[in-house]
């Protein structure tokens, strides 16, 4: 797979070099044109369509619903205590 990608990369690089040196040239025989499109925007009616109907109603039913019970329990939580380091006394500079 890697060899195929390397080969394709070398081919593309070669084509770019050949274009830049003028060794490869592509001649287009005639200029391209966009196609002509016409749209008729005259007024009209919507088509007659027969559709079914949808009714949304409600009904009562008994279903099993899970409940969540909350209770207070004492647990041990980790705590962090940070104490400042004692102030360092400045060290005198050595005498030369």
PDB file of C-alpha atoms in Angstrom:
ATOM      1  CA  UNK A   1       0.000   0.000   0.000  1.00  0.00           C
ATOM      2  CA  UNK A   2       2.794   2.368   0.944  1.00  0.00           C
ATOM      3  CA  UNK A   3       4.625   1.558  -2.301  1.00  0.00           C
ATOM      4  CA  UNK A   4       1.554   2.438  -4.372  1.00  0.00           C
ATOM      5  CA  UNK A   5       1.223   5.795  -2.607  1.00  0.00           C
ATOM      6  CA  UNK A   6       4.915   6.543  -3.152  1.00  0.00           C
ATOM      7  CA  UNK A   7       4.575   5.645  -6.836  1.00  0.00           C
ATOM      8  CA  UNK A   8       1.522   7.903  -7.259  1.00  0.00           C
ATOM      9  CA  UNK A   9       3.332  10.730  -5.474  1.00  0.00           C
ATOM     10  CA  UNK A  10       6.340  10.392  -7.789  1.00  0.00           C
ATOM     11  CA  UNK A  11       4.089  10.401 -10.857  1.00  0.00           C
ATOM     12  CA  UNK A  12       2.341  13.582  -9.673  1.00  0.00           C
ATOM     13  CA  UNK A  13       5.660  15.225  -8.853  1.00  0.00           C
ATOM     14  CA  UNK A  14       6.973  14.304 -12.298  1.00  0.00           C
ATOM     15  CA  UNK A  15       3.886  15.780 -13.974  1.00  0.00           C
ATOM     16  CA  UNK A  16       4.286  19.052 -12.050  1.00  0.00           C
ATOM     17  CA  UNK A  17       7.960  19.287 -13.023  1.00  0.00           C
ATOM     18  CA  UNK A  18       7.155  18.570 -16.675  1.00  0.00           C
ATOM     19  CA  UNK A  19       4.422  21.254 -16.703  1.00  0.00           C
ATOM     20  CA  UNK A  20       6.744  23.808 -15.109  1.00  0.00           C
ATOM     21  CA  UNK A  21       9.568  23.107 -17.589  1.00  0.00           C
ATOM     22  CA  UNK A  22       7.241  23.224 -20.597  1.00  0.00           C
ATOM     23  CA  UNK A  23       7.824  19.578 -21.494  1.00  0.00           C
ATOM     24  CA  UNK A  24       4.161  18.768 -21.058  1.00  0.00           C
ATOM     25  CA  UNK A  25       1.384  20.916 -22.461  1.00  0.00           C
ATOM     26  CA  UNK A  26      -2.365  20.389 -22.643  1.00  0.00           C
ATOM     27  CA  UNK A  27      -4.212  22.039 -25.530  1.00  0.00           C
ATOM     28  CA  UNK A  28      -7.974  22.511 -25.236  1.00  0.00           C
ATOM     29  CA  UNK A  29      -9.485  22.699 -28.747  1.00  0.00           C
ATOM     30  CA  UNK A  30     -12.395  25.027 -27.866  1.00  0.00           C
ATOM     31  CA  UNK A  31     -13.674  26.945 -24.880  1.00  0.00           C
ATOM     32  CA  UNK A  32     -16.273  25.337 -22.671  1.00  0.00           C
ATOM     33  CA  UNK A  33     -19.682  26.887 -22.080  1.00  0.00           C
ATOM     34  CA  UNK A  34     -22.260  26.602 -19.358  1.00  0.00           C
ATOM     35  CA  UNK A  35     -25.513  24.963 -20.480  1.00  0.00           C
ATOM     36  CA  UNK A  36     -28.512  27.199 -21.073  1.00  0.00           C
ATOM     37  CA  UNK A  37     -31.319  26.590 -18.603  1.00  0.00           C
ATOM     38  CA  UNK A  38     -34.811  28.069 -18.796  1.00  0.00           C
ATOM     39  CA  UNK A  39     -37.316  27.946 -15.973  1.00  0.00           C
ATOM     40  CA  UNK A  40     -41.049  28.529 -16.452  1.00  0.00           C
ATOM     41  CA  UNK A  41     -42.351  30.358 -13.391  1.00  0.00           C
ATOM     42  CA  UNK A  42     -45.926  30.864 -14.521  1.00  0.00           C
ATOM     43  CA  UNK A  43     -48.649  30.481 -11.901  1.00  0.00           C
ATOM     44  CA  UNK A  44     -50.685  27.346 -11.406  1.00  0.00           C
ATOM     45  CA  UNK A  45     -52.581  25.188  -8.915  1.00  0.00           C
ATOM     46  CA  UNK A  46     -51.367  22.570  -6.517  1.00  0.00           C
ATOM     47  CA  UNK A  47     -52.177  19.033  -7.570  1.00  0.00           C
ATOM     48  CA  UNK A  48     -55.182  17.288  -6.039  1.00  0.00           C
ATOM     49  CA  UNK A  49     -53.926  14.656  -3.610  1.00  0.00           C
ATOM     50  CA  UNK A  50     -56.010  12.255  -1.515  1.00  0.00           C
ATOM     51  CA  UNK A  51     -54.382  11.326   1.786  1.00  0.00           C
ATOM     52  CA  UNK A  52     -55.328   9.262   4.791  1.00  0.00           C
ATOM     53  CA  UNK A  53     -56.012  10.728   8.226  1.00  0.00           C
ATOM     54  CA  UNK A  54     -54.139  10.491  11.518  1.00  0.00           C
ATOM     55  CA  UNK A  55     -55.820  10.671  14.919  1.00  0.00           C
ATOM     56  CA  UNK A  56     -53.946  11.131  18.183  1.00  0.00           C
ATOM     57  CA  UNK A  57     -55.812  10.069  21.314  1.00  0.00           C
ATOM     58  CA  UNK A  58     -54.985   9.078  24.907  1.00  0.00           C
ATOM     59  CA  UNK A  59     -55.868   6.054  26.965  1.00  0.00           C
ATOM     60  CA  UNK A  60     -55.245   5.075  30.590  1.00  0.00           C
ATOM     61  CA  UNK A  61     -53.065   2.044  31.317  1.00  0.00           C
ATOM     62  CA  UNK A  62     -51.210   0.652  34.322  1.00  0.00           C
ATOM     63  CA  UNK A  63     -47.483   0.273  33.759  1.00  0.00           C
ATOM     64  CA  UNK A  64     -44.542  -0.539  36.038  1.00  0.00           C
ATOM     65  CA  UNK A  65     -42.498   2.602  36.782  1.00  0.00           C
ATOM     66  CA  UNK A  66     -39.143   2.383  38.612  1.00  0.00           C
ATOM     67  CA  UNK A  67     -38.747   4.629  41.660  1.00  0.00           C
ATOM     68  CA  UNK A  68     -35.595   6.120  43.126  1.00  0.00           C
ATOM     69  CA  UNK A  69     -35.185   6.248  46.883  1.00  0.00           C
ATOM     70  CA  UNK A  70     -32.920   8.861  48.477  1.00  0.00           C
ATOM     71  CA  UNK A  71     -31.532   8.336  51.989  1.00  0.00           C
ATOM     72  CA  UNK A  72     -28.793  10.028  54.024  1.00  0.00           C
ATOM     73  CA  UNK A  73     -25.759   7.903  54.847  1.00  0.00           C
ATOM     74  CA  UNK A  74     -22.528   8.899  56.587  1.00  0.00           C
ATOM     75  CA  UNK A  75     -19.409   8.133  54.568  1.00  0.00           C
ATOM     76  CA  UNK A  76     -15.722   8.989  55.062  1.00  0.00           C
ATOM     77  CA  UNK A  77     -14.420  11.491  52.531  1.00  0.00           C
ATOM     78  CA  UNK A  78     -10.751  12.304  51.897  1.00  0.00           C
ATOM     79  CA  UNK A  79      -9.573  15.785  52.893  1.00  0.00           C
ATOM     80  CA  UNK A  80      -6.498  17.762  51.943  1.00  0.00           C
ATOM     81  CA  UNK A  81      -4.759  20.155  54.333  1.00  0.00           C
ATOM     82  CA  UNK A  82      -2.163  22.542  52.950  1.00  0.00           C
ATOM     83  CA  UNK A  83       0.297  24.265  55.306  1.00  0.00           C
ATOM     84  CA  UNK A  84       2.641  27.026  54.217  1.00  0.00           C
ATOM     85  CA  UNK A  85       6.372  26.336  54.476  1.00  0.00           C
ATOM     86  CA  UNK A  86       8.256  28.360  57.092  1.00  0.00           C
ATOM     87  CA  UNK A  87       9.771  31.534  55.748  1.00  0.00           C
ATOM     88  CA  UNK A  88      13.317  30.927  54.572  1.00  0.00           C
ATOM     89  CA  UNK A  89      16.025  33.177  55.932  1.00  0.00           C
ATOM     90  CA  UNK A  90      18.159  34.798  53.272  1.00  0.00           C
ATOM     91  CA  UNK A  91      21.620  33.325  52.920  1.00  0.00           C
ATOM     92  CA  UNK A  92      24.439  35.892  52.877  1.00  0.00           C
ATOM     93  CA  UNK A  93      26.504  36.194  49.750  1.00  0.00           C
ATOM     94  CA  UNK A  94      29.977  34.664  50.039  1.00  0.00           C
ATOM     95  CA  UNK A  95      32.782  37.175  50.501  1.00  0.00           C
ATOM     96  CA  UNK A  96      35.392  37.283  47.803  1.00  0.00           C
TER      97      UNK A  96
END
